[in-house]
Coordinates of C-alpha atoms in Angstrom, one line a residue:
Chain A
X1 CA 76.7 111.9 82.5
X2 CA 78.9 115.0 81.6
X3 CA 79.3 115.6 85.3
X4 CA 80.3 112.0 85.9
X5 CA 82.9 112.1 83.0
X6 CA 84.4 115.4 84.4
X7 CA 84.7 114.3 88.0
X8 CA 86.1 110.9 87.0
X9 CA 88.6 112.7 84.7
X10 CA 89.7 115.1 87.4
X11 CA 90.6 112.0 89.6
X12 CA 93.3 111.1 87.1
X13 CA 95.4 114.2 88.0
X14 CA 96.4 113.4 91.6
X15 CA 97.4 109.9 90.7
X16 CA 99.7 111.1 87.9
X17 CA 101.1 113.9 90.1
X18 CA 102.0 111.3 92.8
X19 CA 103.6 109.2 90.2
X20 CA 105.7 112.1 88.9
X21 CA 106.9 112.9 92.4
X22 CA 107.6 109.4 93.4
X23 CA 109.4 108.6 90.2
X24 CA 111.7 111.6 90.6
X25 CA 112.7 110.5 94.1
X26 CA 113.1 106.8 93.2
X27 CA 115.2 107.5 90.2
X28 CA 117.6 109.4 92.4
X29 CA 117.9 106.6 94.9
X30 CA 119.3 104.2 92.3
X31 CA 123.0 104.0 92.9
X32 CA 125.3 105.5 90.3
X33 CA 124.4 108.2 87.8
X34 CA 124.8 108.4 84.1
X35 CA 128.1 110.3 84.2
X36 CA 129.8 107.7 86.4
X37 CA 128.4 105.0 84.2
X38 CA 129.5 106.5 80.9
X39 CA 132.8 108.0 81.8
X40 CA 134.2 106.1 84.7
X41 CA 133.1 102.5 84.1
X42 CA 134.4 102.8 80.5
X43 CA 137.8 101.9 81.9
X44 CA 139.6 105.1 80.6
X45 CA 141.0 107.6 83.0
X46 CA 139.0 110.8 83.3
X47 CA 139.9 113.8 85.5
X48 CA 137.4 114.8 88.2
X49 CA 137.1 118.1 86.2
X50 CA 135.6 116.4 83.2
X51 CA 133.1 114.5 85.4
X52 CA 132.1 117.8 87.0
X53 CA 131.7 119.5 83.6
X54 CA 129.5 116.6 82.4
X55 CA 127.3 116.7 85.5
X56 CA 127.1 120.5 85.0
X57 CA 126.0 120.0 81.4
X58 CA 123.3 117.6 82.3
X59 CA 122.1 119.7 85.2
X60 CA 122.9 116.9 87.7
X61 CA 124.8 119.2 90.1
X62 CA 121.9 121.6 90.6
X63 CA 120.1 121.4 93.9
X64 CA 117.6 118.5 93.9
X65 CA 114.8 121.0 94.4
X66 CA 115.6 122.9 91.3
X67 CA 115.8 119.7 89.3
X68 CA 112.5 118.7 90.7
X69 CA 110.8 122.0 89.8
X70 CA 112.3 121.8 86.3
X71 CA 110.7 118.3 85.9
X72 CA 107.4 119.3 87.3
X73 CA 107.1 122.6 85.3
X74 CA 108.2 120.7 82.2
X75 CA 105.3 118.3 82.6
X76 CA 102.8 121.1 82.6
X77 CA 104.3 122.4 79.4
X78 CA 104.3 118.8 78.0
X79 CA 108.0 119.0 77.8
X80 CA 109.8 116.0 79.3
X81 CA 113.3 117.3 78.8
X82 CA 116.2 115.8 76.8
X83 CA 117.4 112.3 77.2
X84 CA 120.6 112.3 79.1
X85 CA 122.1 109.5 77.1
X86 CA 121.2 110.5 73.5
X87 CA 120.5 114.2 73.9
X88 CA 117.3 113.9 71.9
X89 CA 114.0 115.1 73.4
X90 CA 112.5 112.4 75.6
X91 CA 109.2 112.8 73.8
X92 CA 110.9 112.0 70.5
X93 CA 112.7 108.9 71.9
X94 CA 109.4 107.6 73.1
X95 CA 107.5 108.6 69.9
X96 CA 109.8 106.4 67.9
X97 CA 109.0 103.3 69.9
X98 CA 105.4 103.9 70.8
X99 CA 103.7 102.9 67.5
X100 CA 105.3 99.4 67.7
X101 CA 104.3 98.9 71.3
X102 CA 100.9 100.3 70.9
X103 CA 100.2 98.1 67.8
X104 CA 101.5 95.0 69.5
X105 CA 99.3 95.7 72.5
X106 CA 96.3 96.2 70.4
X107 CA 97.0 93.0 68.4
X108 CA 97.7 90.9 71.5
X109 CA 94.5 92.2 73.1
X110 CA 92.4 91.4 70.0
X111 CA 93.9 87.9 69.8
X112 CA 93.3 87.4 73.6
X113 CA 89.7 88.5 73.3
X114 CA 89.1 86.4 70.2
X115 CA 90.3 83.4 72.1
X116 CA 88.8 84.2 75.5
X117 CA 85.2 85.1 74.8
X118 CA 84.2 82.1 72.7
X119 CA 86.2 79.7 74.9
X120 CA 84.9 81.2 78.2
X121 CA 81.3 81.1 76.9
X122 CA 81.7 77.5 75.7
X123 CA 83.1 76.5 79.1
X124 CA 80.3 78.2 81.0
X125 CA 77.6 76.6 78.8
X126 CA 79.0 73.2 79.3
X127 CA 80.0 73.5 82.9
X128 CA 81.6 70.4 84.3
X129 CA 81.6 68.6 81.0
X130 CA 84.7 67.7 79.0
X131 CA 84.6 70.9 77.0
X132 CA 84.8 72.8 80.2
X133 CA 87.7 70.7 81.4
X134 CA 89.6 71.2 78.1
X135 CA 89.1 75.0 78.2
X136 CA 90.2 75.1 81.8
X137 CA 93.4 73.2 80.9
X138 CA 94.1 75.5 78.0
X139 CA 93.7 78.6 80.2
X140 CA 95.7 77.2 83.1
X141 CA 98.5 76.3 80.7
X142 CA 98.4 79.8 79.3
X143 CA 99.1 81.2 82.7
X144 CA 102.0 78.9 83.2
X145 CA 103.8 79.3 79.9
X146 CA 106.2 82.2 80.0
X147 CA 105.3 84.2 76.9
X148 CA 108.9 84.8 76.0
X149 CA 109.5 81.0 76.0
X150 CA 106.4 80.6 73.8
X151 CA 108.0 83.3 71.5
X152 CA 111.2 81.3 71.3
X153 CA 109.2 78.1 70.5
X154 CA 107.3 79.9 67.8
X155 CA 110.5 81.0 66.1
X156 CA 112.0 77.5 66.6
X157 CA 109.0 76.0 64.7
X158 CA 108.9 78.7 62.0
X159 CA 112.6 78.4 61.3
X160 CA 113.2 74.7 62.0
X161 CA 110.0 73.3 60.4
X162 CA 109.0 75.8 57.8
X163 CA 112.4 77.4 57.2
X164 CA 110.8 80.8 57.5
X165 CA 112.2 83.7 59.4
X166 CA 109.9 86.6 60.1
X167 CA 111.3 90.1 59.2
X168 CA 113.5 91.5 61.9
X169 CA 113.1 95.2 61.3
X170 CA 110.0 97.2 62.0
X171 CA 108.0 98.6 59.1
X172 CA 105.1 101.0 60.0
X173 CA 101.7 99.5 59.4
X174 CA 100.7 102.1 56.9
X175 CA 103.8 101.9 54.9
X176 CA 103.7 98.2 54.3
X177 CA 101.0 96.3 56.1
X178 CA 102.1 92.9 54.9
X179 CA 105.7 93.2 56.2
X180 CA 104.4 94.9 59.4
X181 CA 102.0 92.1 60.2
X182 CA 104.4 89.4 59.2
X183 CA 106.7 90.7 61.9
X184 CA 104.3 91.5 64.7
X185 CA 101.8 88.6 64.4
X186 CA 104.2 86.2 66.1
X187 CA 104.9 88.1 69.3
X188 CA 101.2 89.1 69.4
X189 CA 100.2 85.4 69.3
X190 CA 102.7 84.5 72.1
X191 CA 101.5 87.3 74.3
X192 CA 97.9 87.1 73.3
X193 CA 97.6 83.4 74.3
X194 CA 99.0 84.1 77.8
X195 CA 96.6 87.1 78.2
X196 CA 93.6 85.2 76.9
X197 CA 93.9 82.9 80.0
X198 CA 92.8 85.4 82.5
X199 CA 90.0 86.7 80.3
X200 CA 88.8 83.2 79.5
X201 CA 88.5 82.5 83.2
X202 CA 86.8 85.8 83.9
X203 CA 84.3 85.2 81.0
X204 CA 83.5 81.8 82.3
X205 CA 82.8 82.8 85.9
X206 CA 80.9 86.0 85.0
X207 CA 78.7 84.1 82.6
X208 CA 78.0 81.4 85.1
X209 CA 76.9 84.0 87.5
X210 CA 74.6 85.7 85.0
X211 CA 73.1 82.4 83.8
X212 CA 71.8 81.8 87.3
X213 CA 69.8 85.0 87.3
X214 CA 66.0 85.1 87.3
X215 CA 65.8 87.1 84.0
X216 CA 67.7 84.4 82.2
X217 CA 65.3 81.8 83.5
X218 CA 62.4 84.0 82.4
X219 CA 63.9 84.3 79.0
X220 CA 64.1 80.5 78.7
X221 CA 60.6 80.2 80.1
X222 CA 59.1 82.5 77.5
X223 CA 60.7 80.3 74.8
X224 CA 63.4 82.5 73.4
X225 CA 66.0 80.9 71.2
X226 CA 69.2 79.9 72.8
X227 CA 71.4 82.3 70.9
X228 CA 69.1 85.2 71.7
X229 CA 69.2 84.5 75.4
X230 CA 72.9 84.2 75.2
X231 CA 73.6 87.3 73.2
X232 CA 71.0 89.7 74.4
X233 CA 70.5 88.6 78.0
X234 CA 73.5 86.8 79.3
X235 CA 76.7 87.9 77.5
X236 CA 75.8 91.5 77.5
X237 CA 75.6 91.5 81.3
X238 CA 78.5 89.2 81.8
X239 CA 80.8 91.3 79.7
X240 CA 81.2 94.1 82.3
X241 CA 83.9 92.4 84.4
X242 CA 85.4 91.0 81.2
X243 CA 85.8 94.4 79.7
X244 CA 87.7 95.5 82.8
X245 CA 90.1 92.7 82.6
X246 CA 90.8 93.3 78.9
X247 CA 91.3 97.0 79.5
X248 CA 93.7 96.5 82.4
X249 CA 95.7 93.9 80.5
X250 CA 95.9 96.2 77.5
X251 CA 97.3 99.0 79.7
X252 CA 100.0 96.7 81.1
X253 CA 100.9 95.5 77.6
X254 CA 102.1 98.9 76.5
X255 CA 105.2 99.0 78.7
X256 CA 105.2 95.5 80.1
X257 CA 106.4 93.4 77.2
X258 CA 110.0 93.9 78.4
X259 CA 111.0 90.3 77.8
X260 CA 109.0 89.4 74.7
X261 CA 110.5 92.5 72.9
X262 CA 113.9 91.1 73.7
X263 CA 113.1 87.7 72.3
X264 CA 111.7 89.1 69.0
X265 CA 114.3 91.8 68.9
X266 CA 111.6 94.5 68.8
X267 CA 112.5 98.1 69.5
X268 CA 109.6 98.9 71.7
X269 CA 108.8 100.8 74.9
X270 CA 109.6 97.9 77.1
X271 CA 113.1 97.5 75.7
X272 CA 113.6 101.3 76.0
X273 CA 112.7 101.1 79.7
X274 CA 115.3 98.4 80.4
X275 CA 117.9 100.4 78.5
X276 CA 117.0 103.7 80.2
X277 CA 117.2 102.1 83.7
X278 CA 120.5 100.4 82.8
X279 CA 122.0 103.7 81.6
X280 CA 120.6 105.7 84.5
X281 CA 119.1 108.1 82.0
X282 CA 117.0 110.0 84.6
X283 CA 115.0 112.1 82.3
X284 CA 114.1 109.2 80.0
X285 CA 113.2 106.9 82.9
X286 CA 111.0 109.7 84.3
X287 CA 109.3 110.2 81.0
X288 CA 108.7 106.5 80.4
X289 CA 107.3 105.8 83.8
X290 CA 104.9 108.7 83.4
X291 CA 103.8 107.3 80.1
X292 CA 103.2 103.8 81.5
X293 CA 101.2 105.3 84.4
X294 CA 99.3 107.6 82.1
X295 CA 98.4 104.6 79.9
X296 CA 97.1 102.7 82.9
X297 CA 95.1 105.6 84.3
X298 CA 93.6 106.5 81.0
X299 CA 92.5 103.0 80.2
X300 CA 91.0 102.8 83.7
X301 CA 89.1 106.0 83.0
X302 CA 87.8 104.7 79.7
X303 CA 86.8 101.4 81.3
X304 CA 84.8 103.4 83.9
X305 CA 83.1 105.4 81.2
X306 CA 82.2 102.3 79.3
X307 CA 80.8 100.9 82.6
X308 CA 78.6 104.0 83.0
X309 CA 77.5 103.7 79.4
X310 CA 76.8 100.0 79.6
X311 CA 75.1 100.2 83.0
X312 CA 73.2 103.5 83.4
X313 CA 72.7 102.9 87.2
X314 CA 76.3 103.8 87.8
X315 CA 76.9 107.5 88.8
X316 CA 79.6 109.1 90.7
X317 CA 78.8 110.2 94.2
Chain B
X1 CA 64.2 49.5 115.9
X2 CA 63.7 53.1 114.9
X3 CA 66.7 54.0 117.1
X4 CA 68.8 51.4 115.5
X5 CA 68.0 52.7 112.0
X6 CA 68.9 56.2 113.1
X7 CA 72.2 55.1 114.3
X8 CA 72.8 53.2 111.1
X9 CA 72.1 56.3 109.1
X10 CA 74.2 58.6 111.1
X11 CA 77.2 56.5 111.7
X12 CA 78.5 56.2 108.1
X13 CA 78.1 59.9 107.7
X14 CA 80.1 60.5 110.9
X15 CA 82.8 58.1 109.6
X16 CA 82.9 60.0 106.3
X17 CA 83.9 63.2 108.0
X18 CA 87.5 62.5 107.2
X19 CA 90.5 64.7 107.7
X20 CA 90.2 68.0 105.9
X21 CA 93.4 67.4 104.0
X22 CA 92.1 64.0 102.7
X23 CA 88.8 65.7 101.7
X24 CA 90.7 68.3 99.8
X25 CA 92.6 65.7 97.9
X26 CA 89.4 63.8 97.1
X27 CA 87.5 66.9 95.9
X28 CA 90.4 68.4 94.0
X29 CA 92.4 65.6 92.3
X30 CA 94.1 68.2 90.1
X31 CA 95.3 70.2 93.1
X32 CA 96.6 67.0 94.6
X33 CA 98.5 66.3 91.4
X34 CA 100.0 69.8 91.6
X35 CA 101.1 69.3 95.1
X36 CA 102.6 65.9 94.2
X37 CA 104.6 67.6 91.4
X38 CA 105.8 70.3 93.7
X39 CA 107.0 67.6 96.1
X40 CA 108.8 65.9 93.2
X41 CA 110.5 69.2 92.4
X42 CA 111.4 69.8 96.0
X43 CA 113.0 66.4 96.0
X44 CA 114.9 67.1 92.8
X45 CA 116.1 70.4 94.2
X46 CA 117.2 68.9 97.5
X47 CA 118.9 65.8 96.0
X48 CA 120.3 67.6 93.0
X49 CA 123.9 66.8 93.6
X50 CA 123.1 63.1 93.7
X51 CA 120.6 63.0 90.9
X52 CA 122.2 65.3 88.3
X53 CA 124.5 63.3 86.0
X54 CA 127.0 66.1 85.7
X55 CA 128.3 69.2 87.5
X56 CA 126.0 72.0 86.4
X57 CA 128.7 74.6 86.2
X58 CA 131.6 72.5 84.7
X59 CA 132.6 73.7 81.3
X60 CA 133.6 71.1 78.7
X61 CA 134.8 72.8 75.6
X62 CA 135.2 69.4 73.9
X63 CA 131.4 68.9 74.0
X64 CA 129.7 72.2 73.1
X65 CA 126.2 72.3 71.5
X66 CA 125.8 68.5 71.7
X67 CA 122.3 67.4 70.8
X68 CA 120.5 65.1 73.2
X69 CA 122.1 61.6 73.4
X70 CA 122.5 58.8 75.9
X71 CA 125.5 60.7 77.4
X72 CA 123.7 64.0 77.6
X73 CA 119.9 63.4 77.8
X74 CA 119.1 67.0 77.1
X75 CA 122.2 68.0 75.2
X76 CA 124.8 70.5 76.2
X77 CA 125.0 74.3 76.0
X78 CA 127.5 76.8 74.6
X79 CA 130.1 75.9 77.3
X80 CA 129.6 72.2 77.0
X81 CA 127.6 72.2 80.3
X82 CA 125.0 69.4 80.6
X83 CA 121.5 70.9 80.1
X84 CA 119.7 68.3 82.2
X85 CA 122.0 68.9 85.2
X86 CA 121.5 72.6 84.9
X87 CA 117.7 72.1 84.7
X88 CA 117.8 70.0 87.8
X89 CA 120.0 72.4 89.7
X90 CA 117.8 75.2 88.3
X91 CA 114.9 73.9 90.4
X92 CA 116.9 75.0 93.5
X93 CA 117.1 78.6 92.2
X94 CA 113.5 78.7 91.1
X95 CA 112.1 77.2 94.3
X96 CA 114.3 79.2 96.7
X97 CA 113.4 82.4 95.0
X98 CA 109.8 81.5 94.4
X99 CA 109.1 80.4 98.0
X100 CA 111.2 83.1 99.5
X101 CA 109.7 85.9 97.5
X102 CA 106.1 84.9 97.7
X103 CA 106.3 84.1 101.4
X104 CA 107.9 87.5 102.3
X105 CA 105.9 89.5 99.8
X106 CA 102.5 88.0 100.8
X107 CA 103.2 88.2 104.5
X108 CA 104.4 91.8 104.2
X109 CA 101.5 92.7 102.0
X110 CA 99.0 91.1 104.4
X111 CA 100.4 92.9 107.4
X112 CA 100.3 96.2 105.7
X113 CA 96.8 95.5 104.5
X114 CA 95.5 94.6 108.0
X115 CA 97.2 97.5 109.6
X116 CA 95.9 99.9 107.0
X117 CA 92.4 98.5 107.4
X118 CA 92.6 98.7 111.2
X119 CA 93.8 102.2 111.6
X120 CA 91.8 103.6 108.7
X121 CA 91.5 107.3 108.2
X122 CA 94.7 109.1 107.1
X123 CA 96.9 106.1 107.4
X124 CA 94.7 104.1 105.2
X125 CA 94.4 106.9 102.7
X126 CA 98.1 107.4 102.4
X127 CA 98.9 103.7 102.1
X128 CA 96.2 103.2 99.5
X129 CA 97.4 106.1 97.4
X130 CA 100.9 104.6 97.4
X131 CA 99.5 101.2 96.5
X132 CA 97.5 102.9 93.7
X133 CA 100.7 104.3 92.2
X134 CA 102.5 100.9 92.4
X135 CA 99.5 99.1 90.9
X136 CA 99.6 101.4 87.9
X137 CA 102.8 99.8 86.7
X138 CA 103.2 96.3 85.2
X139 CA 104.7 94.0 87.9
X140 CA 107.8 93.4 85.9
X141 CA 108.6 97.1 85.7
X142 CA 108.2 97.4 89.5
X143 CA 110.6 94.5 90.0
X144 CA 113.0 95.9 87.5
X145 CA 113.0 99.3 89.2
X146 CA 113.7 97.7 92.6
X147 CA 116.5 95.5 91.2
X148 CA 118.1 98.6 89.8
X149 CA 118.1 100.1 93.2
X150 CA 119.2 97.2 95.4
X151 CA 121.3 95.2 92.8
X152 CA 121.2 91.6 91.5
X153 CA 121.9 88.2 93.0
X154 CA 119.7 85.6 94.6
X155 CA 119.0 87.3 97.9
X156 CA 118.3 90.7 96.4
X157 CA 116.1 89.1 93.8
X158 CA 114.0 87.6 96.5
X159 CA 113.6 91.1 98.1
X160 CA 112.8 92.8 94.8
X161 CA 110.2 90.2 93.7
X162 CA 108.7 90.2 97.2
X163 CA 108.3 93.9 97.3
X164 CA 106.7 94.0 93.9
X165 CA 104.0 91.7 95.3
X166 CA 103.2 93.8 98.3
X167 CA 100.6 96.2 96.7
X168 CA 98.7 93.4 95.1
X169 CA 98.4 91.3 98.2
X170 CA 97.8 94.4 100.3
X171 CA 94.7 95.3 98.2
X172 CA 93.1 91.9 98.5
X173 CA 93.8 91.4 102.2
X174 CA 92.8 94.9 103.1
X175 CA 89.4 94.2 101.4
X176 CA 88.8 91.3 103.7
X177 CA 90.3 93.0 106.7
X178 CA 87.8 95.9 106.3
X179 CA 85.0 93.4 106.7
X180 CA 86.6 92.0 109.9
X181 CA 87.3 95.5 111.2
X182 CA 83.5 96.1 111.3
X183 CA 82.8 93.0 113.4
X184 CA 81.6 93.5 116.9
X185 CA 84.3 91.3 118.4
X186 CA 86.8 93.9 117.4
X187 CA 84.8 96.6 119.1
X188 CA 84.6 94.3 122.1
X189 CA 88.3 93.8 122.2
X190 CA 88.8 97.6 122.1
X191 CA 86.3 98.0 124.9
X192 CA 88.1 95.6 127.2
X193 CA 91.3 97.6 126.6
X194 CA 93.2 95.5 124.1
X195 CA 96.0 97.4 122.4
X196 CA 96.0 98.1 118.7
X197 CA 98.7 95.6 117.9
X198 CA 97.2 92.9 120.0
X199 CA 93.9 93.4 118.1
X200 CA 95.6 93.4 114.7
X201 CA 97.6 90.2 115.3
X202 CA 95.4 88.3 117.6
X203 CA 91.9 89.2 116.4
X204 CA 92.2 90.4 112.8
X205 CA 95.1 88.5 111.3
X206 CA 93.6 85.0 112.0
X207 CA 90.5 86.0 110.1
X208 CA 92.2 87.0 106.9
X209 CA 94.2 83.8 106.6
X210 CA 92.1 82.5 103.7
X211 CA 92.8 85.5 101.3
X212 CA 96.4 85.5 102.5
X213 CA 96.9 81.8 101.6
X214 CA 95.2 82.3 98.3
X215 CA 97.4 85.3 97.4
X216 CA 100.5 83.4 98.7
X217 CA 99.9 80.5 96.3
X218 CA 99.0 82.9 93.5
X219 CA 102.3 84.8 94.0
X220 CA 104.3 81.6 94.0
X221 CA 103.8 80.9 90.3
X222 CA 104.2 84.6 89.5
X223 CA 107.5 84.7 91.5
X224 CA 108.9 81.8 89.5
X225 CA 107.9 83.5 86.3
X226 CA 109.3 86.8 87.4
X227 CA 112.6 85.3 88.4
X228 CA 112.9 83.6 85.0
X229 CA 112.0 86.9 83.2
X230 CA 114.6 89.0 85.2
X231 CA 117.3 86.3 84.8
X232 CA 116.5 86.2 81.1
X233 CA 117.1 89.9 80.9
X234 CA 120.4 89.5 82.7
X235 CA 119.1 91.3 85.8
X236 CA 118.4 88.3 88.0
X237 CA 120.6 85.4 88.9
X238 CA 124.0 85.7 87.4
X239 CA 126.2 83.2 85.5
X240 CA 127.3 80.5 86.1
X241 CA 124.5 79.7 88.6
X242 CA 122.0 77.3 87.1
X243 CA 118.7 79.1 86.6
X244 CA 116.0 78.4 84.0
X245 CA 115.5 82.0 82.9
X246 CA 119.2 82.4 82.5
X247 CA 119.5 79.3 80.4
X248 CA 116.9 80.9 78.0
X249 CA 118.9 84.0 77.7
X250 CA 119.7 85.1 74.2
X251 CA 117.8 85.8 70.9
X252 CA 115.4 83.1 69.8
X253 CA 116.9 82.9 66.4
X254 CA 120.3 81.8 67.8
X255 CA 118.6 78.8 69.6
X256 CA 116.6 77.9 66.5
X257 CA 119.7 77.6 64.3
X258 CA 122.3 76.2 66.8
X259 CA 120.7 74.3 69.6
X260 CA 117.0 74.1 70.1
X261 CA 117.3 71.7 73.0
X262 CA 118.9 74.6 75.0
X263 CA 115.6 76.5 74.8
X264 CA 113.2 73.6 75.1
X265 CA 114.1 72.0 78.4
X266 CA 114.4 75.0 80.7
X267 CA 111.2 76.4 79.3
X268 CA 109.4 73.1 79.9
X269 CA 110.7 73.1 83.5
X270 CA 109.3 76.6 84.1
X271 CA 106.0 75.8 82.5
X272 CA 105.5 72.5 84.5
X273 CA 106.5 74.1 87.8
X274 CA 104.2 77.1 87.4
X275 CA 101.4 74.9 86.1
X276 CA 101.7 72.7 89.2
X277 CA 101.7 75.7 91.5
X278 CA 98.8 77.4 89.8
X279 CA 96.7 74.2 89.7
X280 CA 97.3 73.7 93.5
X281 CA 96.5 77.4 94.1
X282 CA 93.2 77.2 92.1
X283 CA 92.1 74.2 94.1
X284 CA 93.1 75.9 97.4
X285 CA 91.2 79.0 96.4
X286 CA 88.1 76.9 95.7
X287 CA 88.4 75.2 99.0
X288 CA 89.3 78.2 101.1
X289 CA 87.4 81.1 99.6
X290 CA 85.3 80.6 96.6
X291 CA 84.5 84.3 96.3
X292 CA 88.0 85.4 95.4
X293 CA 88.6 85.4 91.7
X294 CA 92.2 86.5 91.5

């Protein structure tokens, strides 16, 4: 097991390294740099000397190779450099936004799971009956509704019908849990519903497959109670693919809520990504992309570990 | 007598072997409904200038933020533009970008997938590592990054969304293509001296059409949602073009207090369109390749 964990962990590094290299190249393909954007497009006249000095200050006129080495060496020292726009350390810029995004991702995943597993199970148990049809409609609709529109609708109803406006500024969970949840529960619901759709479908199809297995028939035959068969024999085996889906969705939720954060005016990682790209803040974009990739790779790693733990037959060759 | 009975029993069965399309409709009524809705939308998009009651881009500052009425069924927006007309014209944007992006993206992804599977070895390894990297980002981030490189506008949006689909389609099609690659008829084709490209396009491609079609329909709904998201962020279609995502642009609170109809109708249009596409896609997947779960 230790061996498996280690080999699997080492596989993370090449992926992250490739991301670091590719991101560095891609960012520099984007037309226009931060200096041009900030000084020239402001409309005021600036002398070429000023532009040069600014490029010099940000290290943009160094040979690409030097810039690249600086970025790579920085990664190994866990130093992502300074944001070109604000001048603050990139790590700090991200650290301010990460708690919100992380919490939202956790809440949305919890909501999605709480909807998906019961609904998916219900649908599988009543395959082809009306309950199944209703669940299918709910989940197909979830995939079709843009979560940002659902967010707008939620606020429309809250404000229009109940005259209630959720708080607009972020309070850390530990500081004031009530205010924190009052703000984040709405976007979490909007996103969670959409993400429950995929998981519901996965739960349903995985469970249907397991329910056809011989050992389930044996369990019925030896007269076990329905809920015992379901919990101990069927669900436990069906949950493997479901766990994967939930994990991957969680990973994408951390940086992927670009639009929902805009609707709810949340200062999260997704919003920061849009801003950083818009401002051509190379160092910040690089740091953010590395973070998103890291999240995905780590979650994948954890899912694999969970797999190996849930199913002892899995080992790494 | 026996012969007669046999004919009797066989004949109706033979007659029931109807056209595959008719069979598809009978077995998947929901899919048929989705297809019908897509045709309605195509009709709306094509005939928009004759159906829409107003010019979708004409400002009317005497009629700003009008609630729905007999004159403006879905109300008017901040420039006094008729929301219903903009929703109808928005179907053009959504369908052009949706079909364009999914067609290009799925085709490109399928070609890369088959080529990668055929050559295998180092080519495959390199392509798969690149795909790995792209897959470790949410699709909207990939699209966002591409848009920032190539710029905004309808044509560029199609390219950006198409490219962000490539790795997802590639993975699925490659999976099927690897199975095809191991078939003896590929070996046979090689033995009689067929070139690589001939084998790829004449022998392998036709055998991965099912996953290709499934991924194509799956991307169609995604593409429409992505276009709406990017336009919502101001990085997609630009004003004054009628596009659903663009119509939803702004903070939710503003809509709630000033003009909820501005938010409701474009969102409904997106939802219904994507619903129709997805339902059709699901039925198509069931009919074509029940093993795929995407």
